[in-house]
């Protein structure tokens, strides 16, 4: 074996240099030459000029200064290059181990702000800008460039953003959310620039953007007055929005601890749990703004409604629209769609109800936020759902709420359940035990909520099982299997016997004044969702048919198929009338304007079912959706759809302006009770 060559044979770097000429580089072929002074074979054969402009540009390109590993290396380099031209050095570098003799002149130049430091020293030091912790946040590799002609480094003045504590960041986010004009800077970390660019490109996907017109609309006087109040007024309004959220939304979506949330908001710097995630706080504020009775929001809604003359009766608030749009911007900036944390899952659950995609997209709705929340929750790990009822743990409540919401969404919007489906229905059947004999509002504190959650969990499991077997391409082509319908009717009937008799709206409540808001809404939601699933099953059979009915070899099932059709039609009629009854009651007492986009779809389905049959009771759903449109103006179009279908089915007697329609509430109640 030959001995290794002596060290003297190695000159400079042993790395092979790229000496390809410009012609070979453009053709992406191998250049047969050793140095840039030679002419390669390709250029010689084709009589081309063999240039090396690319390599020359790289050699002349200013290089980044070295970052020394220690102060001793910097001192050594400074002594070697003492003949280099000087450059300025801040006096604050005296304690960094630099050799004073290597610095010609030492001066600190400060710009308009006290946090701006300009540091200059000789080029031989190979450090264009000293990285001084606490003085400037720009590391040495942030240099703009080197002027090769004069040998002097051109150093820019870097402005250090001061370190902001949690309270300052929270205040700046409030400024961004409540700013009456478009925010075109990033001083508060968030900006409207991206949203405005999407609007100009015709990519608006929220009703609140109104195709980009909201950015050209002038602020209302109420909004300007709120902004003029300063930070104190903004924090006061934020407290009211949080209180509105926990009074109206949180009882329907029980995933938070109200006392902990409020403490973290009021003391972001000192609370043991740390500050609130800004994405979660922004969504909570925007959600609370939809239902708050604050004077600024009321006046803003009145002024914006006065500007709109195209649709009489519909209301909107520019302030609420801006909060909704900017809440999504805050969520996207904080990457809630990527990071699997509990707060991000909670944010996405609330975003689905806040942004209200489903009334706009209708059949193309895919519940993207719920799907992402399911994926993130699966990455976090799923807890045992059977132990959730008596637990007050926030994570367990979030998991259970996610399970319930996903199940209802898949049923109402014909979505295939995702991978996060929890336990199967078979494991639930052994746990179906009647929990209480009296209405839960009479039970001890905490028991009522647990019973409602248990009933919702079981109903969601029934819905998911049905959707897994029905919302598939095979069923669309062949029809719903009779066995699937048998299981659904049996499971749903069992659920009714166990829960509905104790959780539904009692008759005495419908005849009087509503009880406590949260208890009334829970009872109404449970009652409506039970009947909504009958409408879902009937619609599936009406659209796809029953598989055994179209198979000639199975005439033995004819009687059962007919009986199943009649059973579903009967249950659907009763369910639609029952829903309209509850909607009429809720409309009369103004409860639907306080619903966080939970009941609108069953109301719409019940109204459409009755409208296709030409029944005037459908107008009860129309009136309910009109009231629903106060927090969600996009729902107004759904009420118009029901009126159009009813007008086609009953063109002779349909007259929405008739005074006799005011008595439809009473007639629908009588009809529902008769069923």
mmCIF file of N, CA and C in Angstrom, residues 45 163 230 263 282 288 295 331 364 421 429 560 581 583 589 654:
data_model
loop_
_atom_site.group_PDB
_atom_site.id
_atom_site.type_symbol
_atom_site.label_atom_id
_atom_site.label_comp_id
_atom_site.label_asym_id
_atom_site.label_seq_id
_atom_site.Cartn_x
_atom_site.Cartn_y
_atom_site.Cartn_z
ATOM 1 N N UNK A 45 -15.180 22.400 -29.513
ATOM 2 C CA UNK A 45 -15.750 21.653 -30.633
ATOM 3 C C UNK A 45 -16.798 22.463 -31.379
ATOM 4 N N UNK A 163 -38.785 43.616 24.268
ATOM 5 C CA UNK A 163 -39.410 42.390 24.746
ATOM 6 C C UNK A 163 -40.751 42.735 25.386
ATOM 7 N N UNK A 230 -59.979 54.243 24.231
ATOM 8 C CA UNK A 230 -58.650 53.798 24.618
ATOM 9 C C UNK A 230 -58.622 52.373 25.149
ATOM 10 N N UNK A 263 -59.546 34.555 35.141
ATOM 11 C CA UNK A 263 -58.344 34.904 35.893
ATOM 12 C C UNK A 263 -57.141 35.069 34.972
ATOM 13 N N UNK A 282 -59.203 35.324 21.061
ATOM 14 C CA UNK A 282 -59.821 36.056 19.955
ATOM 15 C C UNK A 282 -61.130 35.409 19.527
ATOM 16 N N UNK A 288 -68.564 35.939 21.651
ATOM 17 C CA UNK A 288 -69.360 36.715 22.591
ATOM 18 C C UNK A 288 -69.962 37.951 21.969
ATOM 19 N N UNK A 295 -73.888 48.554 24.487
ATOM 20 C CA UNK A 295 -74.450 49.680 23.728
ATOM 21 C C UNK A 295 -73.704 49.910 22.422
ATOM 22 N N UNK A 331 -56.089 33.140 14.614
ATOM 23 C CA UNK A 331 -55.955 31.686 14.706
ATOM 24 C C UNK A 331 -54.977 31.150 13.667
ATOM 25 N N UNK A 364 -71.920 21.495 -0.231
ATOM 26 C CA UNK A 364 -70.468 21.341 -0.341
ATOM 27 C C UNK A 364 -69.752 21.547 0.988
ATOM 28 N N UNK A 421 -63.578 8.367 16.030
ATOM 29 C CA UNK A 421 -64.983 8.022 16.215
ATOM 30 C C UNK A 421 -65.290 7.487 17.600
ATOM 31 N N UNK A 429 -74.092 -0.331 24.617
ATOM 32 C CA UNK A 429 -75.377 -0.931 24.961
ATOM 33 C C UNK A 429 -75.400 -1.443 26.396
ATOM 34 N N UNK A 560 -92.096 -5.977 5.124
ATOM 35 C CA UNK A 560 -91.257 -5.248 6.086
ATOM 36 C C UNK A 560 -90.751 -3.941 5.493
ATOM 37 N N UNK A 581 -92.935 23.215 16.637
ATOM 38 C CA UNK A 581 -93.536 23.616 17.914
ATOM 39 C C UNK A 581 -92.492 24.249 18.831
ATOM 40 N N UNK A 583 -89.604 25.479 17.959
ATOM 41 C CA UNK A 583 -89.064 26.687 17.330
ATOM 42 C C UNK A 583 -90.005 27.864 17.543
ATOM 43 N N UNK A 589 -90.090 33.727 22.615
ATOM 44 C CA UNK A 589 -89.349 34.210 23.778
ATOM 45 C C UNK A 589 -87.947 34.699 23.414
ATOM 46 N N UNK A 654 -100.583 30.112 -0.544
ATOM 47 C CA UNK A 654 -99.395 30.705 0.076
ATOM 48 C C UNK A 654 -99.417 32.217 -0.082
#
